[in-house]
Coordinates of C-alpha atoms in Angstrom, one line a residue:
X122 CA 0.0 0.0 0.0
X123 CA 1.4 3.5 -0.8
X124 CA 0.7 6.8 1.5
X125 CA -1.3 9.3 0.9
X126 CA 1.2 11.5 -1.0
X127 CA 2.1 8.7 -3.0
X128 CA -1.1 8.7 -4.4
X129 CA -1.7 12.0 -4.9
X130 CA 1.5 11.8 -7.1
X131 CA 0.1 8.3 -8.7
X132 CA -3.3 10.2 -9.5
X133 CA -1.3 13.5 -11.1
X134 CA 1.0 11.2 -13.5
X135 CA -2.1 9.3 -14.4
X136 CA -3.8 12.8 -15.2
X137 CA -0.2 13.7 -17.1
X138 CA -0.3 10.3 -19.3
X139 CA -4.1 10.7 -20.0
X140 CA -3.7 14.4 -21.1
X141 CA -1.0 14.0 -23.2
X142 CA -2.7 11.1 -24.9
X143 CA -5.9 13.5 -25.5
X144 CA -3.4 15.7 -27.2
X145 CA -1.9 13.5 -29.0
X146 CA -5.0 12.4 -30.4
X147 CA -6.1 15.8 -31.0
X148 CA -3.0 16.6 -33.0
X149 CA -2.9 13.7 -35.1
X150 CA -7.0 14.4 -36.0
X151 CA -5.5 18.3 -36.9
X152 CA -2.7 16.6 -39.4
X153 CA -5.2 14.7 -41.1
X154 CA -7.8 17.5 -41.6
X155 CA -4.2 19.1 -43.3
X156 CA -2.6 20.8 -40.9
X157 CA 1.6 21.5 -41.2
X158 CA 3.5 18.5 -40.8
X159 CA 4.6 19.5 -37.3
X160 CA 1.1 19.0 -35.8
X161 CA 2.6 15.1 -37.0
X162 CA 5.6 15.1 -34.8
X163 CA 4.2 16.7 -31.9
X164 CA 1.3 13.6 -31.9
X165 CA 3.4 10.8 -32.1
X166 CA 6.0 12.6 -29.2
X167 CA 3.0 12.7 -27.1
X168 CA 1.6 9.6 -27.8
X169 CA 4.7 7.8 -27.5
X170 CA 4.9 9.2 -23.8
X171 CA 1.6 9.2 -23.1
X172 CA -0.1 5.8 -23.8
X173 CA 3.3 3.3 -23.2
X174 CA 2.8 4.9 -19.6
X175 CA -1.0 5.0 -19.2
X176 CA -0.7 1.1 -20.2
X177 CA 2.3 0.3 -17.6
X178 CA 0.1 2.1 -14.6
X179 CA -3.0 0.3 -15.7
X180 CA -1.5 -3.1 -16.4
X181 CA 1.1 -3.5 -13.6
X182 CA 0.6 -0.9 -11.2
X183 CA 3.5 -2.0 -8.6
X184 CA 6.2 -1.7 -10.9
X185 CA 4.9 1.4 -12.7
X186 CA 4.8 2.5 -8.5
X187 CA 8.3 0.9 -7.9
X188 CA 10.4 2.6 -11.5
X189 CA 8.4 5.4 -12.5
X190 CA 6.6 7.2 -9.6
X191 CA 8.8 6.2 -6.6
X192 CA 12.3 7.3 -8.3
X193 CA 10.7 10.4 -9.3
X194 CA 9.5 11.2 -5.9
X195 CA 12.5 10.7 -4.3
X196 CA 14.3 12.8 -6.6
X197 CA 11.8 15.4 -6.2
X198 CA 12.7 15.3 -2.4
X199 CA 16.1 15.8 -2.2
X200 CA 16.0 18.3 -4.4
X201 CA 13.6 20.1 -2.2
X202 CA 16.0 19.4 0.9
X203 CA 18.7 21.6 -1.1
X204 CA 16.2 24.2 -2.0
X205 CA 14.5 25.0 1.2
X206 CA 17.4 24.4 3.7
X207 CA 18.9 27.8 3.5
X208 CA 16.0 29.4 3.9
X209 CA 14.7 27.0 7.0
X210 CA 17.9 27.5 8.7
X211 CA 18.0 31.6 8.5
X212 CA 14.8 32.1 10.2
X213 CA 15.4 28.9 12.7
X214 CA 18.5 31.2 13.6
X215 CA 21.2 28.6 12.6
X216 CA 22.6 30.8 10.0
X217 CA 25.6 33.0 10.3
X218 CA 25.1 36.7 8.7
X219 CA 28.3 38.5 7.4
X220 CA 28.4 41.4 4.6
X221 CA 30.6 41.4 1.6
X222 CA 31.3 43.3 -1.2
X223 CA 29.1 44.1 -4.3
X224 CA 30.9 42.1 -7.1
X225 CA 30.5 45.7 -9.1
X226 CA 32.2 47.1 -6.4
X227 CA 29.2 49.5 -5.1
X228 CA 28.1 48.9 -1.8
X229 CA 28.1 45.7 0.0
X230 CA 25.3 42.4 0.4
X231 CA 24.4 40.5 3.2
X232 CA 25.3 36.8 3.2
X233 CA 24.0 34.0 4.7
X234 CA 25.7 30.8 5.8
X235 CA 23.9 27.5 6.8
X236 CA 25.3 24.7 8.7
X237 CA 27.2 22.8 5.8
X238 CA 24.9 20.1 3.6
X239 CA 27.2 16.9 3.5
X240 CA 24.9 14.0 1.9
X241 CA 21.1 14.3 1.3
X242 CA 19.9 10.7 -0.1
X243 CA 16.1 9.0 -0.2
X244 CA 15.4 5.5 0.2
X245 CA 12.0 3.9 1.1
X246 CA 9.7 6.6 2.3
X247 CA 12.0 8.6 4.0
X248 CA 15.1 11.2 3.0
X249 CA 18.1 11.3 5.1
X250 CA 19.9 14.7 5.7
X251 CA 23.1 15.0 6.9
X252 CA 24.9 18.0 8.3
X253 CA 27.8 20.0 9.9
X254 CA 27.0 22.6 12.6
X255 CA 28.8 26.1 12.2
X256 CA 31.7 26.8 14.2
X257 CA 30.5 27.9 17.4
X258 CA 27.2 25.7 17.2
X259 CA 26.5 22.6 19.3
X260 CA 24.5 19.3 17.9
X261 CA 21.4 20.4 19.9
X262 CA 20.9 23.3 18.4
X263 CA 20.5 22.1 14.7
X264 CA 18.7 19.0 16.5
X265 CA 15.7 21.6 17.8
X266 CA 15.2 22.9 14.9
X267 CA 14.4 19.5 13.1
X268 CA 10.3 20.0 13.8
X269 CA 10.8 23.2 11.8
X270 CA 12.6 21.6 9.0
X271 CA 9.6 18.9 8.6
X272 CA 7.4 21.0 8.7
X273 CA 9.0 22.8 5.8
X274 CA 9.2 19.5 3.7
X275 CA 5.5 18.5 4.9
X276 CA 7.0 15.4 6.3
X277 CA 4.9 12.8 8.5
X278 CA 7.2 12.6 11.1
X279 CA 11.6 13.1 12.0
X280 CA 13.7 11.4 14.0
X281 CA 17.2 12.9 14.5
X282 CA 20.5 11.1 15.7
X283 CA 23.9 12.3 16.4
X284 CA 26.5 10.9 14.1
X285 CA 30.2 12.7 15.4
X286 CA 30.7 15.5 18.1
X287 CA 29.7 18.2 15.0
X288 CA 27.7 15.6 12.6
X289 CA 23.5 15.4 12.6
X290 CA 21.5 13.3 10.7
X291 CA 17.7 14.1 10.1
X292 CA 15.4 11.1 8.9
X293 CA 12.7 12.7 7.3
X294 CA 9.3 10.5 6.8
X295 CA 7.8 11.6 4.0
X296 CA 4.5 9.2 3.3
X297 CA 3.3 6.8 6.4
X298 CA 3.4 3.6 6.1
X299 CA 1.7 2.6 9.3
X300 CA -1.7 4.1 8.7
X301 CA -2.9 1.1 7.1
X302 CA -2.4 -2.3 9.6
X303 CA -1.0 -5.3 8.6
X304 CA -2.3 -8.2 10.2
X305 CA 0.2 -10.6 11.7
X306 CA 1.7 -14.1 10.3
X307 CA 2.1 -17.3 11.4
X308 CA 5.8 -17.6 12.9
X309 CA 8.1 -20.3 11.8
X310 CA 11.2 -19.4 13.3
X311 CA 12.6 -20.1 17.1
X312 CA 13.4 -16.5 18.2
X313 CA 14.3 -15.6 21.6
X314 CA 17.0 -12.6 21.5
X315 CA 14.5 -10.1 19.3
X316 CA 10.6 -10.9 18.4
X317 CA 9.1 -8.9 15.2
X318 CA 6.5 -6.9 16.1
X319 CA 5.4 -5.2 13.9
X320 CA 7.1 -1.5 11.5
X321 CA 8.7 1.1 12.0
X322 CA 7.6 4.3 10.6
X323 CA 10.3 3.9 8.0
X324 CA 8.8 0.5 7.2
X325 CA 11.7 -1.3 8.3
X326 CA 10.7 -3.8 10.6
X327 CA 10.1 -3.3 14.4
X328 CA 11.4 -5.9 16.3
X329 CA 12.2 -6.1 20.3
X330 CA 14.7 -7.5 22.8
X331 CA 13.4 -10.2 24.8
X332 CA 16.6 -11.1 26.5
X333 CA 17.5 -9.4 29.9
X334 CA 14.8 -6.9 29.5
X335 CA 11.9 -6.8 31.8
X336 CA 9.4 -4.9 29.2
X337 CA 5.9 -2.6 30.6
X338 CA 3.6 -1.7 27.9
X339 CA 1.4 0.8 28.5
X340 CA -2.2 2.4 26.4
X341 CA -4.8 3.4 27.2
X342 CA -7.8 1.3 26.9
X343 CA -8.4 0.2 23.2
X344 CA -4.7 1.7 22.1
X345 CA -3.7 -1.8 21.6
X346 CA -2.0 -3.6 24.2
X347 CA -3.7 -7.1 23.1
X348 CA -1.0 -7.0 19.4
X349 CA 1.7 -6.1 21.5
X350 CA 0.7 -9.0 23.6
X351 CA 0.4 -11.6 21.2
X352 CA 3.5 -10.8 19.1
X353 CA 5.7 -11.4 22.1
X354 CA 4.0 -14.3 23.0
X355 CA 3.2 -15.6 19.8
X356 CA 6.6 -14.9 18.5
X357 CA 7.9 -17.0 20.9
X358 CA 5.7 -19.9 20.2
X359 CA 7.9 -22.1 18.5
X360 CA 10.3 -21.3 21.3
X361 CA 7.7 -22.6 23.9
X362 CA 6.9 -25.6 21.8
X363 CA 10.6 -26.3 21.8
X364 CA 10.9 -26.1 25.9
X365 CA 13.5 -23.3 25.6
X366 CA 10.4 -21.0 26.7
X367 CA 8.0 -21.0 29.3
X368 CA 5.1 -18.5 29.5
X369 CA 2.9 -17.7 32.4
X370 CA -0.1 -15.5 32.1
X371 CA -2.0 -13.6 34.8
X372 CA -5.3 -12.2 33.5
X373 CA -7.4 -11.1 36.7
X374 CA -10.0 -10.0 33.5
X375 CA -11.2 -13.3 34.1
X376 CA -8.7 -14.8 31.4
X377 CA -10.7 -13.3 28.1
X378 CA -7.5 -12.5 27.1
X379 CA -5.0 -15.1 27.7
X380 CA -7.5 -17.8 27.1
X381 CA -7.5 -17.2 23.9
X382 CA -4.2 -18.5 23.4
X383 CA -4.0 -21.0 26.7
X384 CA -2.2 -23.5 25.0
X385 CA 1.0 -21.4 24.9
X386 CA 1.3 -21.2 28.5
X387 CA 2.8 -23.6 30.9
X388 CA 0.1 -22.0 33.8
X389 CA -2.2 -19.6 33.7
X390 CA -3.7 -17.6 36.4
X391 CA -7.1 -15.6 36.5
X392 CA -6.9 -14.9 40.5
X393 CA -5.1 -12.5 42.9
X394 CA -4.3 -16.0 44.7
X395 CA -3.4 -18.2 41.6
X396 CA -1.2 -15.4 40.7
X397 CA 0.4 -15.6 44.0
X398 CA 1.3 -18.9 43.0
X399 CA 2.9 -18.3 40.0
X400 CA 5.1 -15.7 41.3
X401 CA 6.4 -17.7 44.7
X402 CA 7.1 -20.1 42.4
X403 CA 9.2 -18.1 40.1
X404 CA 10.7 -16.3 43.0
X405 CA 11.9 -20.3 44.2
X406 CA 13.2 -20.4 40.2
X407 CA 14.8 -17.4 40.7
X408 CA 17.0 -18.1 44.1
X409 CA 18.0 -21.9 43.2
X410 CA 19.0 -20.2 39.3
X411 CA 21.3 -17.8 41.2
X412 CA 22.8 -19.9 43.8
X413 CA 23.3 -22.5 41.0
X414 CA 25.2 -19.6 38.7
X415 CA 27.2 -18.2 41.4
X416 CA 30.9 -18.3 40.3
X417 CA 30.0 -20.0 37.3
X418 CA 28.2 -17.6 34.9
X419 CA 26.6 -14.8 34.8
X420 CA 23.3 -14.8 32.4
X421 CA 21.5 -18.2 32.0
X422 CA 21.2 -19.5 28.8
X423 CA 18.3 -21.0 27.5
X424 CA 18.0 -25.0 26.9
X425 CA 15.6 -27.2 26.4
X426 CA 15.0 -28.7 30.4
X427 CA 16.5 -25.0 31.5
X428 CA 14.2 -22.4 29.8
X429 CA 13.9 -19.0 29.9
X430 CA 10.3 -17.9 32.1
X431 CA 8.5 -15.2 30.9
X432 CA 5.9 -14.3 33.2
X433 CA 3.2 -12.2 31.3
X434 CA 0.8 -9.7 33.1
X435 CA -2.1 -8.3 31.9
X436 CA -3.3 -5.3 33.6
X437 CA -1.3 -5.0 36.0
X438 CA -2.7 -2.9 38.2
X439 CA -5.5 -5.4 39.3
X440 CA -2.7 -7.3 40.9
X441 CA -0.9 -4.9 42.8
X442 CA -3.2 -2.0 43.3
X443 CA -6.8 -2.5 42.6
X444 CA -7.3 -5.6 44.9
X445 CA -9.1 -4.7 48.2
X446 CA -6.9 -7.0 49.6
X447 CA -4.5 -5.1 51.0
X448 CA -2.1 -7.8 52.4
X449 CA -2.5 -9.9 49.4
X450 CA -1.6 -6.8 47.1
X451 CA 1.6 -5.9 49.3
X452 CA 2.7 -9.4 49.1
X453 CA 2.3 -9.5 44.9
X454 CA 4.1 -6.2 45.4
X455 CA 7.0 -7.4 47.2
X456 CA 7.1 -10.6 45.0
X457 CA 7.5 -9.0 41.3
X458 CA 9.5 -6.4 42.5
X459 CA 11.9 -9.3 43.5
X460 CA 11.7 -10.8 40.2
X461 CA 11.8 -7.1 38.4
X462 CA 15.3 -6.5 40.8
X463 CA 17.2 -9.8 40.1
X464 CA 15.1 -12.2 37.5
X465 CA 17.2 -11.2 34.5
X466 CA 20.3 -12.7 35.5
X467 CA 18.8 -16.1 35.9
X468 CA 16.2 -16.0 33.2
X469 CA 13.1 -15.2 34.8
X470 CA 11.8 -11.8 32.2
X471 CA 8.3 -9.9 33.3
X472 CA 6.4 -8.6 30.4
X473 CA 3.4 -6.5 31.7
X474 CA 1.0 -4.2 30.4
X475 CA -1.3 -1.4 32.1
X476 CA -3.4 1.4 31.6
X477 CA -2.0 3.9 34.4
X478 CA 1.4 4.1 34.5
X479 CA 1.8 6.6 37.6
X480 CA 3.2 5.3 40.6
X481 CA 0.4 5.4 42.8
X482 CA -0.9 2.5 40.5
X483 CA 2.4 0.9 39.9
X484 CA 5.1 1.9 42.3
X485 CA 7.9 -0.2 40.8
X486 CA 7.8 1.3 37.1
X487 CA 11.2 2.5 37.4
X488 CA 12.5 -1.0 37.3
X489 CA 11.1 -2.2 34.1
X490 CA 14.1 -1.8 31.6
X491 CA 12.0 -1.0 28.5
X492 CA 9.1 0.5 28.0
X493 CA 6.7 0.5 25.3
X494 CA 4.1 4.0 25.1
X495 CA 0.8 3.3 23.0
X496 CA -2.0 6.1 22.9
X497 CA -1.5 8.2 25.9
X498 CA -4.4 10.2 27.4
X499 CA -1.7 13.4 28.2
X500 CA 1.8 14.4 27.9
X501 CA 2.3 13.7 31.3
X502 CA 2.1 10.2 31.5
X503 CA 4.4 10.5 28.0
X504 CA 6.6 11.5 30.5
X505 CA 6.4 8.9 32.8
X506 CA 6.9 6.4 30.5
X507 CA 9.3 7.2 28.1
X508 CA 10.7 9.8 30.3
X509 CA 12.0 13.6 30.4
X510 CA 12.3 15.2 27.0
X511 CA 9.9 12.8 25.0
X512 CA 6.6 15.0 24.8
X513 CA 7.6 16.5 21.4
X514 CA 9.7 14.0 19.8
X515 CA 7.4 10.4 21.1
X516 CA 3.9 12.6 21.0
X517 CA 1.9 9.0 22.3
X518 CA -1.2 11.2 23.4
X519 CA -2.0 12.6 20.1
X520 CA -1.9 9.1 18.3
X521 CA -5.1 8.8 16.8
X522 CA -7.5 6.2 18.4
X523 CA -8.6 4.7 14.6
X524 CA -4.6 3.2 15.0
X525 CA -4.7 0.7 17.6
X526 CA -1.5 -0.8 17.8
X527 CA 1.0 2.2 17.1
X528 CA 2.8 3.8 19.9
X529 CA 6.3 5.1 20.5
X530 CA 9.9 3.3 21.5
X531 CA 13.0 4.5 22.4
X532 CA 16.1 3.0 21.1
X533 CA 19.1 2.5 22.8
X534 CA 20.5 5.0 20.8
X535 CA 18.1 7.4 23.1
X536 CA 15.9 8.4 19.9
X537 CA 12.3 8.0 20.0
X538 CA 10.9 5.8 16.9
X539 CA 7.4 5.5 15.8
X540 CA 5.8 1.9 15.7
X541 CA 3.1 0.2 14.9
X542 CA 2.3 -3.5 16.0
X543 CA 0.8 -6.1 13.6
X544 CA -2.8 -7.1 14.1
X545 CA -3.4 -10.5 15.9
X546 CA -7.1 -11.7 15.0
X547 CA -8.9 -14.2 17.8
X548 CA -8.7 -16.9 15.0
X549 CA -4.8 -16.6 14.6
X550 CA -4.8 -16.7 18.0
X551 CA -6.6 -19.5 18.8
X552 CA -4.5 -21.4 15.9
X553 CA -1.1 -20.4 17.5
X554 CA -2.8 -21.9 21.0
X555 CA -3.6 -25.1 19.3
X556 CA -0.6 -25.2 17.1
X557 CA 2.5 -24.8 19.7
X558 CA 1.2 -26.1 22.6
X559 CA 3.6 -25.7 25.9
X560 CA 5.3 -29.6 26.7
X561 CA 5.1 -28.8 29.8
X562 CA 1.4 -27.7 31.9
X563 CA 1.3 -27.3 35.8
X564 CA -2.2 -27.0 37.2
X565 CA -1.7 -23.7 39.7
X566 CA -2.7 -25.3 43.0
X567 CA -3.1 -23.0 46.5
X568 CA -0.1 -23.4 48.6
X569 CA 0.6 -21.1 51.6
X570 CA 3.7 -19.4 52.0
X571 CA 6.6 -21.4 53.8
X572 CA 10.3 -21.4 53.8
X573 CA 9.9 -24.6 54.0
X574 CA 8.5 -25.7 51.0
X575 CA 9.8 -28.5 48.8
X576 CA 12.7 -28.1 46.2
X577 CA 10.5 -27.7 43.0
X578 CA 13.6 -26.6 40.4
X579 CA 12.8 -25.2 37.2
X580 CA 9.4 -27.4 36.8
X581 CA 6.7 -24.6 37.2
X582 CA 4.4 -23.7 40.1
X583 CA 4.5 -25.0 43.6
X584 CA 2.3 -28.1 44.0
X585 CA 0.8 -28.8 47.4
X586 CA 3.8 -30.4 49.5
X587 CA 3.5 -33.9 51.7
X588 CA 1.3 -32.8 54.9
X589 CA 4.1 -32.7 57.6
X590 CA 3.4 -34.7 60.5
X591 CA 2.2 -32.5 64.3
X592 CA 5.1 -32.2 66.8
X593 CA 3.0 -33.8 69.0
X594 CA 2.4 -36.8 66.9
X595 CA 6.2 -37.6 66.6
X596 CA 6.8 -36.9 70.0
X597 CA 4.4 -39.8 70.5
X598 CA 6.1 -42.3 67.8
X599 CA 9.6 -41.2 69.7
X600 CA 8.6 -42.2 72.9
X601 CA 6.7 -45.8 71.8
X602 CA 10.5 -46.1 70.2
X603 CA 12.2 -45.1 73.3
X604 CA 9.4 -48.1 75.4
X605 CA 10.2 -50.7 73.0
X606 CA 13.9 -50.3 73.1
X607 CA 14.1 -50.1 76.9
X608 CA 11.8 -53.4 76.8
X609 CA 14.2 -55.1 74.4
X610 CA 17.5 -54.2 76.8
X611 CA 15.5 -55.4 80.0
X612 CA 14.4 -58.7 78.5

């Protein structure tokens, strides 16, 4: 699919090809009514543009689209970058003024001088500009006045990085590509360092680290949290067929979500107390993983037997701050902020998504180590999520609500990149459930807390341990010991 000023262009050189093929008609009709011969030659040059072309955009419109219309845009953009740089960068201020000499010798001229133009190419949608401050300017300077110089190109979006200590590059998005969603595929690869998620604004794919990264997605409701969701987890399906992953859902929405896909997971919880479970469980994981890897290595490595756990959290403020169970709530609390503070290391990744993101609703935000900002309802929770600096470049509350799925990332480059996150249907769902089902399934089952618990390794949640026997029972069975033997040394 092509952007809306790709078809605006389309539509013109359509408009082009059809006139001149009117004309062409027109003059050929004019040299046969015996006209000068020149009518002649100006038909067939217009014909001979006009109708080839009308013919190639009717008859195989992606190629006509991929030689004719895209080149010509492109080149049509950097030419534009060259024309109306100058002029952006005198009244943004970034321009040195000096006056020189008339070349006639009477009076003198002002002159201008931009920050220096070193490449300006186009690729895809988008135009890269490359530039050199002026002595005496800093990066940040020719970096703030990016919006200005999009604006001036009527570009869809920038994203600006820092190339050398005096070097800038501005990535210009010229048509968007992520207006129109593209519904996810099947996966048939095992990937566990990065899962493809969806595009990038650029239309390069979007994909995310899995791998010692505790991840919080957060939308408002609607924004889409459920494709995010499911390309994680459903990009990792293969792995979880495999054993090298195994996922764990909470869904306190009474499971409507992660039912959909329950064959994925290895347990599932749909409880404040089932979700207790799961999380002492992992917590035992967690402290045997470590005290196995002490002195020996550093990060766990996935195998099948040893996986990675990925414990996945939807909504999760009904578990640790909508609950009216206060002591149930501070012990969730305490739990996954033990996981969020020491679970990468061993392999144990959290992978939650909420509505709220302040820290009234979910105090330990600041240990998640990526963060994911769908539609946001103000520029103040675009704050708290991506953090200070990010309301103008990673504007998540003015994302429209007719684009679920596209939000803002931050690279670990620190720029802010526009995504959008392929559309998961209930039906591919559902497939994906039955298709890579988890080899291993432990039933959650209610166990109080107790330091005592039996060693469960890597397995999955605590099951119910062997009912110990009551001190005053074994006192009893010592002391019929103790009776027998003193009978047996008297006899």
């Amino acid at each position: 699919m092509i952007g809306s000023g790709l078809a605006k262009s389309a539509r013109c050189w359509r408009r082009c090809y059809l006139l001149a093929l009117l004309l062409g008609i027109a003059a050929g009709v004019g040299a046969i009514a015996g006209l000068t011969w020149s009518w002649w030659a100006l038909a067939g040059v217009l014909v001979g543009a006009g109708f080839p072309g009308a013919v190639w955009q009717a008859r195989w419109p992606a190629s006509y689209e991929r030689r004719v219309v895209w080149p010509a845009l492109r080149r049509g953009w950097r030419k534009r970058v060259q024309l109306v740089w100058p002029e952006v960068c005198r009244e943004a201020g970034l321009s040195s003024q000096r006056t020189v000499k008339a070349r006639d010798g009477a009076g003198s001229v002002q002159v201008w001088t931009p920050p220096a133009l070193r490449e300006v190419s186009a690729s895809g949608v988008w135009v890269d500009v490359i530039a050199q401050v002026r002595m005496g300017q800093t990066p940040d300077e020719l970096i703030a006045a990016a919006p200005r110089f999009a604006a001036a190109m009527n570009a869809q979006s920038v994203a600006t990085e820092q190339l050398a200590p005096s070097v800038v590059q501005l990535r210009l998005v010229m048509c968007e590509p992520l207006r129109v969603p593209v519904t996810a595929a099947v996966p048939q690869h095992v990937e566990l360092d990065r899962i493809t998620l969806g595009r990038q604004v650029d239309g390069s794919p979007w994909s995310m680290q899995l791998i010692e990264r505790h991840t919080l997605v957060v939308g408002a409701s609607g924004s889409g949290k459920g494709s995010v969701l499911w390309g994680i987890c459903g990009g990792l399906a293969p792995a979880a067929r495999a054993d090298l992953v195994r996922l764990y859902g909470v869904d306190l929405k009474g499971g409507v979500e992660i039912g959909m896909g329950e064959g994925l997971f290895t347990t599932t919880a749909e409880t404040v107390d089932e979700a207790l479970v799961v999380l002492r469980t992992l917590v035992e994981v967690m402290d045997k993983r470590l005290a196995r890897m002490r002195g020996v290595e550093r990060l766990h490595r996935p195998a099948p037997g040893e996986p990675l756990h990925v414990l996945v959290i939807d909504e999760l403020a009904a578990l640790v701050a909508y609950s009216t169970e206060r002591e149930k709530v501070a012990e969730a609390t305490k739990l996954l902020a033990r996981l969020l503070s020491a679970g990468r290391a061993p392999g144990i990744l959290v992978l939650a998504f909420v509505q709220d993101p302040t820290k009234k609703t979910v105090e330990m935000r600041g240990l998640f180590t990526q963060t994911v900002a769908l539609r946001l309802r103000s520029a103040e929770e675009v704050r708290m999520v991506l953090g200070d600096g990010m309301t103008d470049v990673a504007p998540a509350h003015k994302i429209s609500p007719a684009t679920p799925g596209m939000g803002y990332v931050v690279q670990e480059n620190g720029t802010a990149v526009r995504v959008r996150a392929d559309y998961w249907p209930d039906g591919l769902v559902q497939r994906i459930g039955h298709d890579f089902p988890a080899p291993v399934k432990q039933p959650v089952v209610h166990v109080a807390p107790a330091p005592g618990n039996a060693d469960n390794g890597d397995s999955g949640p605590a099951r119910s341990p062997r009912k110990p026997r009551s001190p005053r029972a074994s006192r009893g069975l010592r002391s019929d010991a103790a009776t027998r033997s003193d009978d047996s040394e008297a006899s």
